[in-house]
């Protein structure tokens, strides 16, 4: 499928656009009669030609490539920067489908080929969010992508969805955090009816000028997009205001992506505990497992009246289950080994996608795809911002952050702590690192240690020293000032003959085996050998345990991408 208005018939199969170049022996993508052709990695077919036709895949043939020259066509207007709104476009209340965004990220790396990726890049619209996000994507760091969905309807056949004339609000929102070591990821859903304070935000107008949209207090989260001309950068700033988590980039798709994506993969498996017949969403499903695609898939993620208390929070759970199933289907061998499915899926995803300018380039999109591909589905956790009913309302219609649970969830994401048991980390802790904690321990009064500040807040070394001397009984301790360089994690360096002292101090401070660094001792002010405790950026205060062990809050919702669940 070519982008609309590019002179291609709508019924052309993307897989039929791959042709064999007899001069190079490589398959090439022919996007249009005038598009330049270049070699793209692809399967090579051996054997003689048959009837003057070339085979591109088992059971598929295309006519021989014609030799002809054509003047390059001028690019269609609006393919760079913002996608212009269609004058006849109307919108209603619907969900912003994260499937299109996630599908593109997962699949770009699988399709491969620079020329084809440039074609996909041409499908994607971009928005300049300025300082609301990062200016570039960093492969060696943890990253947060805000996946947002609007109720602005696009595409043929979608006139019956959403609110007519809607500017496009942030109705479905998932903050995807990918860990620095790529061992895990967390997808945090943000309810559209969450009451928030939207900060002032600078937006870039179509003529390139800047305009500051004034903030609003005590309004629904979905108003962070669309209202007063707010763009996705305003939604990113609102997420930072509410959670303290900085979104680095955003991806936005419309609900039309659900229909096209699920059709491209021949349907997504879902499960319901009871038979469903919802006249409002037109969803009809028998009890148990079913495969949905197209309109039926859209009805499944839109329905509010078929599950739970018929509210948005219950619909979020269903969407999370659906997204997990879609991700499993996209990463299945049946999809990844089918060039036709991969091309159709990538085309569908990119045509529904809008991203920030910093990741709108082909190389960056490919980097994101490769990094996300490293995360095992069993370690991708879906959860929702902990909320309670808005106490200011007599008739409950909105929610507010649960202050007893929310901050801890936000802190876990900010500190790159997994919500799942990550095998890789368990193995590291099991081996020699864990053994450092085993053995005899000295009495606190026999422990000699000097404390240095290696990145903790100013004054932390003195505060920790006071705790050790007055409350922990480590009287032979002293302040050694600032460390030569900042460190991310707190460490304790000790000589082999000080292991019993190190174990005693580790128990007092809650140090993990990984924080204990066998090395050399130094001489303290009395001329005696002493250990060195360097407080890192992870230091949370005098007397606070440093082992990184976090008791996960009792979450209202939680699942992982590898789980097959039934909606109820």
Coordinates of C-alpha atoms in Angstrom, one line a residue:
X1 CA 0.0 0.0 0.0
X2 CA 1.4 3.4 -1.0
X3 CA 0.7 6.6 0.8
X4 CA -2.5 8.3 -0.2
X5 CA -2.2 10.5 -3.3
X6 CA 1.0 8.9 -4.6
X7 CA -0.5 7.6 -7.8
X8 CA -0.8 3.9 -6.7
X9 CA -3.9 1.8 -6.8
X10 CA -5.2 0.9 -3.3
X11 CA -5.4 -2.8 -4.1
X12 CA -1.7 -3.3 -4.8
X13 CA -0.1 -5.8 -2.4
X14 CA 3.1 -4.2 -1.0
X15 CA 4.9 -7.6 -1.4
X16 CA 4.4 -7.3 -5.2
X17 CA 6.6 -4.3 -5.3
X18 CA 9.8 -6.3 -4.7
X19 CA 11.5 -7.2 -8.0
X20 CA 14.7 -8.9 -8.9
X21 CA 17.5 -6.8 -10.5
X22 CA 19.2 -9.2 -13.0
X23 CA 22.3 -7.0 -12.9
X24 CA 22.9 -7.3 -9.1
X25 CA 21.0 -10.5 -8.3
X26 CA 19.3 -8.6 -5.4
X27 CA 15.6 -7.9 -4.8
X28 CA 14.7 -4.2 -4.9
X29 CA 11.7 -2.3 -3.8
X30 CA 9.7 -0.5 -6.6
X31 CA 7.5 2.0 -4.7
X32 CA 6.3 3.8 -7.8
X33 CA 7.2 4.1 -11.5
X34 CA 9.2 7.2 -10.7
X35 CA 10.8 6.2 -7.4
X36 CA 14.5 5.5 -7.4
X37 CA 15.4 1.9 -6.9
X38 CA 18.2 0.6 -4.7
X39 CA 19.3 -2.8 -3.4
X40 CA 17.5 -4.0 -0.3
X41 CA 18.3 -7.1 1.6
X42 CA 15.8 -9.9 0.8
X43 CA 15.5 -13.6 0.0
X44 CA 17.3 -14.7 -3.1
X45 CA 15.6 -17.1 -5.5
X46 CA 17.7 -19.8 -7.2
X47 CA 16.8 -21.5 -10.4
X48 CA 15.8 -20.6 -14.0
X49 CA 13.2 -18.1 -14.9
X50 CA 9.8 -19.4 -15.9
X51 CA 7.7 -17.8 -18.6
X52 CA 9.6 -14.6 -18.4
X53 CA 8.4 -13.9 -14.8
X54 CA 10.4 -13.5 -11.6
X55 CA 9.5 -15.2 -8.3
X56 CA 9.7 -12.9 -5.3
X57 CA 8.3 -15.4 -2.6
X58 CA 6.8 -18.9 -2.6
X59 CA 3.6 -18.7 -4.6
X60 CA 4.0 -15.1 -5.7
X61 CA 5.2 -13.7 -9.0
X62 CA 5.6 -10.2 -10.5
X63 CA 6.0 -9.1 -14.1
X64 CA 9.5 -8.5 -15.3
X65 CA 10.9 -5.1 -14.4
X66 CA 10.4 -2.5 -17.2
X67 CA 13.4 -0.4 -18.2
X68 CA 12.2 3.2 -18.4
X69 CA 13.2 6.6 -17.2
X70 CA 10.9 9.1 -15.5
X71 CA 11.4 12.5 -14.0
X72 CA 11.2 12.3 -10.2
X73 CA 7.9 13.5 -8.9
X74 CA 7.7 16.4 -6.5
X75 CA 7.0 15.2 -3.0
X76 CA 3.4 15.4 -2.0
X77 CA 2.8 18.5 0.1
X78 CA 2.7 18.0 3.9
X79 CA 4.9 14.9 4.0
X80 CA 7.4 16.7 6.2
X81 CA 6.6 18.4 9.5
X82 CA 3.0 18.5 10.5
X83 CA 0.3 16.6 8.7
X84 CA -2.3 19.1 7.4
X85 CA -5.8 18.6 8.6
X86 CA -8.4 17.6 6.0
X87 CA -11.1 20.1 5.8
X88 CA -13.8 17.4 5.9
X89 CA -12.1 15.4 8.7
X90 CA -14.4 15.0 11.7
X91 CA -13.7 13.4 15.1
X92 CA -15.6 11.8 17.9
X93 CA -14.8 10.3 21.2
X94 CA -12.7 7.2 20.6
X95 CA -9.4 5.7 21.8
X96 CA -5.9 6.5 20.6
X97 CA -4.6 3.2 19.6
X98 CA -1.2 2.3 21.0
X99 CA -1.0 -0.7 18.7
X100 CA 0.0 1.3 15.7
X101 CA 2.9 3.0 17.6
X102 CA 4.1 -0.2 19.3
X103 CA 3.8 -2.2 16.1
X104 CA 6.0 0.3 14.1
X105 CA 8.7 0.3 16.8
X106 CA 8.8 -3.5 16.9
X107 CA 8.7 -4.1 13.2
X108 CA 10.9 -1.6 11.6
X109 CA 14.0 -3.6 12.3
X110 CA 12.5 -6.7 10.9
X111 CA 11.6 -5.3 7.6
X112 CA 15.1 -4.0 6.9
X113 CA 16.5 -2.1 3.9
X114 CA 17.5 1.5 3.9
X115 CA 15.4 2.5 0.9
X116 CA 12.3 0.8 2.3
X117 CA 12.9 2.5 5.7
X118 CA 13.1 5.8 4.0
X119 CA 9.8 5.1 2.4
X120 CA 8.3 4.3 5.8
X121 CA 9.8 7.5 7.2
X122 CA 7.8 9.3 4.5
X123 CA 4.6 7.8 5.9
X124 CA 5.3 9.3 9.3
X125 CA 4.2 12.8 10.4
X126 CA 6.3 14.7 12.9
X127 CA 5.7 17.4 15.5
X128 CA 8.3 19.8 17.0
X129 CA 7.8 19.6 20.8
X130 CA 10.8 21.8 21.6
X131 CA 12.1 21.4 25.1
X132 CA 9.3 19.1 26.2
X133 CA 11.3 16.1 25.1
X134 CA 14.9 15.1 24.3
X135 CA 16.7 16.4 21.3
X136 CA 18.1 13.0 20.3
X137 CA 17.7 9.3 21.1
X138 CA 20.4 7.6 23.1
X139 CA 20.9 3.9 22.6
X140 CA 22.9 3.4 25.8
X141 CA 20.4 5.0 28.2
X142 CA 17.0 4.1 29.7
X143 CA 14.3 5.9 27.7
X144 CA 10.6 6.9 28.1
X145 CA 8.2 7.1 25.1
X146 CA 4.8 8.5 25.7
X147 CA 2.3 6.6 23.4
X148 CA -0.8 8.7 23.1
X149 CA -4.1 8.3 21.3
X150 CA -6.7 10.8 20.2
X151 CA -10.4 10.8 19.7
X152 CA -9.9 12.6 16.4
X153 CA -11.2 10.2 13.7
X154 CA -9.3 9.7 10.4
X155 CA -9.7 7.3 7.5
X156 CA -12.6 6.1 5.5
X157 CA -15.3 4.1 7.4
X158 CA -14.6 5.8 10.7
X159 CA -17.4 8.4 10.5
X160 CA -19.3 6.6 13.2
X161 CA -16.6 6.8 15.8
X162 CA -15.6 9.5 18.2
X163 CA -17.0 13.0 18.9
X164 CA -17.9 15.0 15.8
X165 CA -15.6 18.0 15.4
X166 CA -13.2 17.0 18.2
X167 CA -9.8 18.6 18.1
X168 CA -8.2 15.3 19.2
X169 CA -7.8 14.7 22.9
X170 CA -5.4 12.4 24.7
X171 CA -7.9 9.6 25.4
X172 CA -5.6 6.6 25.7
X173 CA -2.1 7.1 27.1
X174 CA 0.7 4.7 27.9
X175 CA 4.1 5.8 29.2
X176 CA 6.6 3.2 28.0
X177 CA 9.8 3.0 30.1
X178 CA 12.6 0.8 28.7
X179 CA 15.3 -0.1 31.2
X180 CA 18.9 0.9 30.6
X181 CA 20.1 -2.7 30.4
X182 CA 17.0 -3.6 28.2
X183 CA 16.2 -6.5 30.6
X184 CA 12.7 -5.1 31.2
X185 CA 10.1 -2.5 30.4
X186 CA 7.1 -0.9 32.1
X187 CA 4.0 0.3 30.2
X188 CA 2.2 2.7 32.6
X189 CA -1.4 3.6 31.5
X190 CA -2.6 7.1 32.4
X191 CA -6.4 7.4 32.7
X192 CA -7.9 10.1 30.5
X193 CA -10.2 11.1 33.4
X194 CA -7.3 11.7 35.8
X195 CA -7.6 15.2 37.3
X196 CA -4.3 17.1 36.8
X197 CA -2.7 20.5 36.5
X198 CA -1.7 21.2 32.9
X199 CA 1.4 23.5 32.8
X200 CA 2.0 26.4 30.4
X201 CA 3.5 24.9 27.2
X202 CA 5.2 26.3 24.2
X203 CA 4.0 25.1 20.8
X204 CA 5.3 25.5 17.3
X205 CA 2.8 26.9 14.8
X206 CA 2.5 25.9 11.2
X207 CA 4.4 29.0 10.1
X208 CA 7.3 28.2 12.5
X209 CA 6.4 30.7 15.1
X210 CA 6.2 29.9 18.8
X211 CA 3.1 30.3 20.9
X212 CA 2.7 29.6 24.7
X213 CA -0.6 28.0 25.6
X214 CA -1.6 28.9 29.2
X215 CA -2.0 26.1 31.7
X216 CA -5.1 24.8 33.4
X217 CA -5.7 23.6 36.9
X218 CA -7.9 20.8 38.1
X219 CA -8.9 19.5 34.6
X220 CA -9.0 16.0 33.0
X221 CA -5.7 14.7 31.6
X222 CA -7.2 14.2 28.1
X223 CA -7.4 18.0 27.8
X224 CA -3.6 18.2 27.6
X225 CA -4.0 17.5 23.9
X226 CA -6.2 19.4 21.5
X227 CA -7.8 22.0 23.8
X228 CA -6.6 25.6 23.1
X229 CA -4.3 24.3 20.4
X230 CA -2.2 22.1 22.7
X231 CA 0.1 19.6 21.0
X232 CA 1.7 16.4 22.1
X233 CA 4.5 18.4 23.8
X234 CA 1.9 19.8 26.2
X235 CA 0.8 16.2 27.0
X236 CA 4.5 15.3 27.7
X237 CA 4.8 18.3 30.0
X238 CA 1.7 17.2 31.8
X239 CA 3.0 13.7 32.4
X240 CA 6.2 15.2 33.9
X241 CA 4.0 17.5 36.1
X242 CA 1.9 14.6 37.4
X243 CA 4.5 11.8 37.8
X244 CA 7.9 13.5 37.9
X245 CA 8.9 11.2 35.0
X246 CA 10.4 12.9 31.9
X247 CA 9.1 11.5 28.7
X248 CA 11.9 11.7 26.1
X249 CA 9.8 11.1 23.0
X250 CA 6.2 10.5 21.9
X251 CA 4.4 8.4 19.4
X252 CA 0.8 9.0 18.5
X253 CA -1.6 6.9 16.4
X254 CA -5.4 6.9 15.7
X255 CA -7.9 4.1 16.2
X256 CA -7.8 3.3 12.5
X257 CA -4.5 1.6 13.2
X258 CA -6.3 -1.1 15.2
X259 CA -8.2 -2.2 12.1
X260 CA -5.3 -2.1 9.7
X261 CA -2.8 -3.7 12.1
X262 CA -5.0 -6.6 13.2
X263 CA -5.9 -7.3 9.6
X264 CA -2.3 -7.3 8.5
X265 CA -1.4 -10.1 11.0
X266 CA -4.6 -12.1 10.3
X267 CA -6.2 -11.2 13.6
X268 CA -5.4 -11.0 17.3
X269 CA -6.4 -13.7 19.9
X270 CA -8.5 -12.4 22.7
X271 CA -10.5 -14.1 25.5
X272 CA -13.6 -13.2 27.5
X273 CA -15.0 -14.9 30.5
X274 CA -18.6 -14.4 29.4
X275 CA -20.3 -14.0 26.1
X276 CA -20.5 -10.3 24.9
X277 CA -23.2 -8.6 23.0
X278 CA -22.7 -4.8 23.3
X279 CA -25.1 -2.8 21.0
X280 CA -23.1 0.4 21.6
X281 CA -19.8 -0.9 20.3
X282 CA -21.4 -3.6 18.2
X283 CA -19.1 -6.2 19.8
X284 CA -20.4 -9.8 19.7
X285 CA -18.2 -12.5 21.1
X286 CA -18.8 -16.0 22.5
X287 CA -17.3 -16.9 25.9
X288 CA -13.7 -18.1 25.7
X289 CA -11.1 -17.5 23.1
X290 CA -11.7 -15.7 19.8
X291 CA -9.7 -14.1 17.0
X292 CA -10.6 -10.5 16.2
X293 CA -9.5 -8.2 13.4
X294 CA -10.6 -5.1 11.6
X295 CA -13.9 -3.6 12.8
X296 CA -14.4 -6.4 15.4
X297 CA -10.9 -5.6 16.9
X298 CA -11.8 -2.0 17.1
X299 CA -15.0 -2.8 18.9
X300 CA -13.2 -4.9 21.4
X301 CA -10.9 -2.1 22.6
X302 CA -13.6 0.5 22.4
X303 CA -16.3 -1.2 24.4
X304 CA -16.9 0.1 27.9
X305 CA -20.2 -1.7 28.7
X306 CA -19.1 -5.3 28.3
X307 CA -16.6 -5.6 31.1
X308 CA -16.3 -4.8 34.8
X309 CA -18.0 -1.7 36.1
X310 CA -18.4 -0.3 32.5
X311 CA -15.8 2.4 33.3
X312 CA -12.7 3.7 31.6
X313 CA -10.4 1.9 34.2
X314 CA -11.9 -1.4 33.2
X315 CA -11.5 -0.6 29.5
X316 CA -7.8 0.2 30.2
X317 CA -7.3 -3.3 31.5
X318 CA -8.9 -4.8 28.3
X319 CA -6.7 -2.6 26.2
X320 CA -3.6 -3.8 28.0
X321 CA -4.6 -7.4 27.5
X322 CA -5.2 -6.7 23.8
X323 CA -1.9 -4.9 23.4
X324 CA 0.0 -7.8 25.0
X325 CA -1.7 -10.2 22.6
X326 CA -0.9 -8.0 19.6
X327 CA 2.7 -7.8 20.6
X328 CA 2.9 -11.6 20.9
X329 CA 1.3 -12.0 17.5
X330 CA 3.7 -9.5 15.9
X331 CA 6.7 -11.3 17.4
X332 CA 5.5 -14.8 16.5
X333 CA 7.4 -16.8 13.9
X334 CA 4.3 -16.8 11.7
X335 CA 4.5 -13.0 11.4
X336 CA 8.3 -12.5 11.4
X337 CA 8.9 -15.1 8.7
X338 CA 6.3 -13.6 6.3
X339 CA 7.6 -10.8 4.2
X340 CA 4.0 -10.0 3.1
X341 CA 2.8 -9.6 6.7
X342 CA 5.8 -7.6 7.7
X343 CA 5.4 -5.1 4.9
X344 CA 1.7 -4.7 5.4
X345 CA 2.1 -4.3 9.1
X346 CA 4.9 -1.7 8.7
X347 CA 2.8 0.2 6.1
X348 CA -0.3 0.3 8.3
X349 CA 1.7 1.3 11.4
X350 CA 3.6 4.2 9.8
X351 CA 0.6 5.7 8.0
X352 CA -1.1 6.0 11.4
X353 CA 1.9 7.3 13.2
X354 CA 3.0 10.8 14.4
X355 CA 6.2 11.2 16.4
X356 CA 8.4 14.1 17.7
X357 CA 10.9 15.5 15.3
X358 CA 13.9 14.1 17.2
X359 CA 12.9 10.5 16.3
X360 CA 11.3 11.1 12.9
X361 CA 14.4 10.1 11.0
X362 CA 14.9 6.6 9.5
X363 CA 18.1 5.8 11.5
X364 CA 16.6 6.8 14.8
X365 CA 13.4 4.8 14.2
X366 CA 15.5 1.8 13.4
X367 CA 17.6 2.3 16.6
X368 CA 14.5 2.4 18.7
X369 CA 13.2 -0.7 17.1
X370 CA 16.4 -2.6 17.7
X371 CA 16.6 -1.5 21.4
X372 CA 13.0 -2.4 22.2
X373 CA 13.4 -5.7 20.4
X374 CA 15.9 -6.7 23.1
X375 CA 13.3 -6.7 25.9
X376 CA 11.7 -10.1 26.6
X377 CA 7.9 -10.0 26.5
X378 CA 7.8 -11.8 29.9
X379 CA 9.5 -8.7 31.4
X380 CA 7.2 -6.1 29.9
X381 CA 4.8 -5.1 32.7
X382 CA 1.5 -3.4 32.0
X383 CA 0.1 -1.4 34.9
X384 CA -2.0 1.8 35.6
X385 CA -1.4 4.9 37.6
X386 CA -2.8 4.1 41.0
X387 CA -5.9 6.2 41.5
X388 CA -8.9 6.8 43.8
X389 CA -12.3 8.4 43.0
X390 CA -12.2 12.2 43.0
X391 CA -13.2 13.2 46.6
X392 CA -14.5 16.6 45.3
X393 CA -17.3 14.9 43.3
X394 CA -20.6 13.7 44.6
X395 CA -21.3 11.9 41.4
X396 CA -18.1 10.0 40.7
X397 CA -16.8 10.7 37.1
X398 CA -13.1 11.5 37.5
X399 CA -10.1 10.1 39.5
X400 CA -7.1 11.5 41.3
X401 CA -3.7 10.0 42.0
X402 CA -3.6 7.7 45.0
X403 CA -0.9 9.4 47.1
X404 CA -0.4 6.2 49.1
X405 CA 0.7 4.2 46.1
X406 CA 1.4 6.5 43.1
X407 CA 4.7 8.1 44.3
X408 CA 6.3 4.7 44.8
X409 CA 5.3 3.5 41.3
X410 CA 6.7 6.7 39.8
X411 CA 9.9 6.4 41.8
X412 CA 10.4 2.8 40.6
X413 CA 10.2 3.9 37.0
X414 CA 12.4 7.0 37.6
X415 CA 15.0 4.8 39.3
X416 CA 14.9 2.2 36.5
X417 CA 13.6 -0.6 38.9
X418 CA 11.8 -3.5 37.2
X419 CA 8.3 -4.5 38.2
X420 CA 9.2 -8.1 37.2
X421 CA 11.6 -10.7 38.4
X422 CA 14.5 -10.2 35.9
X423 CA 16.5 -13.4 35.4
X424 CA 19.6 -11.6 34.4
X425 CA 19.8 -9.6 37.6
X426 CA 19.0 -12.7 39.7
X427 CA 21.9 -14.6 38.2
X428 CA 24.4 -11.8 38.9
X429 CA 23.3 -11.6 42.5
X430 CA 23.4 -15.4 43.0
X431 CA 27.0 -15.9 42.0
X432 CA 30.2 -14.5 43.6
X433 CA 28.6 -11.1 44.3
X434 CA 26.1 -12.6 46.7
X435 CA 28.9 -14.7 48.4
X436 CA 30.5 -11.5 49.6
X437 CA 27.8 -11.1 52.2
X438 CA 28.3 -14.6 53.7
X439 CA 30.7 -15.1 56.6
X440 CA 31.6 -13.8 60.0
X441 CA 30.8 -10.2 60.9
X442 CA 32.8 -7.8 63.2
X443 CA 31.1 -5.9 66.0
X444 CA 30.1 -2.4 64.9
X445 CA 32.6 -0.8 67.3
X446 CA 35.4 -2.7 65.5
X447 CA 34.5 -1.3 62.0
X448 CA 36.8 1.3 60.6
X449 CA 35.5 3.3 57.7
X450 CA 35.8 6.7 56.1
X451 CA 32.8 8.2 54.3
X452 CA 33.1 10.1 51.0
X453 CA 30.4 11.9 49.0
X454 CA 30.5 10.7 45.4
X455 CA 27.3 12.2 44.0
X456 CA 24.9 12.4 46.9
X457 CA 23.3 15.7 47.9
X458 CA 25.7 18.1 49.6
X459 CA 26.2 17.3 53.3
X460 CA 25.3 13.6 52.9
X461 CA 28.7 12.3 54.0
X462 CA 28.4 14.2 57.4
X463 CA 24.8 13.1 57.9
X464 CA 25.6 9.5 57.2
X465 CA 28.7 9.7 59.5
X466 CA 26.5 11.1 62.3
X467 CA 24.1 8.2 61.8
X468 CA 26.9 5.6 62.0
X469 CA 28.4 7.1 65.1
X470 CA 25.3 7.9 67.1
X471 CA 22.8 5.2 66.1
X472 CA 24.7 2.3 64.5
X473 CA 27.7 2.1 66.9
X474 CA 30.3 2.5 64.2
X475 CA 32.4 4.9 66.3
X476 CA 35.7 4.4 64.3
X477 CA 34.4 6.3 61.3
X478 CA 35.3 9.7 59.8
X479 CA 34.3 12.1 57.1
X480 CA 36.7 12.1 54.1
X481 CA 35.0 14.8 52.1
X482 CA 34.2 14.5 48.4
X483 CA 35.2 11.6 46.2
X484 CA 37.5 12.1 43.2
X485 CA 34.6 11.4 40.8
X486 CA 30.8 11.0 41.0
X487 CA 29.4 7.5 41.0
X488 CA 25.9 6.3 40.3
X489 CA 25.8 3.6 43.0
X490 CA 27.1 3.6 46.6
X491 CA 30.1 1.4 47.0
X492 CA 32.2 0.0 49.9
X493 CA 35.9 -0.8 49.1
X494 CA 37.8 -3.0 51.5
X495 CA 40.9 -5.1 51.7
X496 CA 40.6 -9.0 51.9
X497 CA 41.5 -8.9 55.6
X498 CA 38.6 -6.4 56.2
X499 CA 35.9 -8.7 54.9
X500 CA 34.4 -9.3 58.3
X501 CA 34.2 -5.5 58.8
X502 CA 32.7 -5.0 55.3
X503 CA 30.0 -7.6 56.0
X504 CA 29.1 -5.9 59.3
X505 CA 28.8 -2.5 57.6
X506 CA 26.9 -3.9 54.7
X507 CA 24.3 -5.3 57.1
X508 CA 23.9 -2.0 58.9
X509 CA 23.6 0.0 55.7
X510 CA 21.7 -2.5 53.6
X511 CA 24.4 -2.8 51.0
X512 CA 24.0 -5.5 48.4
X513 CA 26.8 -7.8 47.4
X514 CA 27.2 -5.8 44.2
X515 CA 28.0 -2.7 46.2
X516 CA 30.9 -4.4 48.0
X517 CA 34.2 -3.9 46.1
X518 CA 37.1 -6.0 47.2
X519 CA 40.3 -4.0 46.7
X520 CA 42.7 -2.1 49.0
X521 CA 42.5 -0.4 52.3
X522 CA 43.6 3.2 53.0
X523 CA 45.1 4.8 56.0
X524 CA 42.8 6.9 58.3
X525 CA 43.8 9.9 60.4
X526 CA 45.1 7.6 63.1
X527 CA 47.4 5.8 60.7
X528 CA 45.2 2.6 60.7
X529 CA 43.9 0.7 57.7
X530 CA 40.3 1.6 56.9
X531 CA 37.6 0.9 54.4
X532 CA 36.1 3.5 52.1
X533 CA 32.3 4.1 51.8
X534 CA 31.5 6.3 48.7
X535 CA 27.9 7.6 48.7
X536 CA 26.6 7.6 45.1
X537 CA 23.6 9.2 43.4
X538 CA 21.4 6.4 44.7
X539 CA 21.9 7.6 48.3
X540 CA 18.5 8.4 49.8
X541 CA 19.3 9.7 53.2
X542 CA 21.1 8.9 56.4
X543 CA 20.0 5.5 57.8
X544 CA 18.0 4.6 54.7
X545 CA 18.8 1.1 53.4
X546 CA 20.9 1.1 50.2
X547 CA 20.4 -2.4 48.9
X548 CA 18.0 -1.3 46.2
X549 CA 15.4 -3.7 47.6
X550 CA 12.0 -2.1 47.0
X551 CA 8.8 -3.5 48.3
X552 CA 6.5 -3.2 45.3
X553 CA 3.2 -1.5 46.1
X554 CA -0.1 -3.4 45.9
X555 CA -1.0 -2.4 42.4
X556 CA -4.6 -2.1 41.3
X557 CA -3.7 -3.6 37.9
X558 CA -0.7 -5.5 36.7
X559 CA 0.1 -8.0 33.9
X560 CA 3.0 -8.8 31.6
X561 CA 3.1 -9.0 27.8
X562 CA 3.5 -12.8 27.8
X563 CA 0.3 -13.5 29.8
X564 CA -2.9 -14.7 28.1
X565 CA -5.7 -13.2 30.1
X566 CA -9.5 -13.2 29.7
X567 CA -11.4 -10.0 29.9
X568 CA -14.2 -10.0 32.5

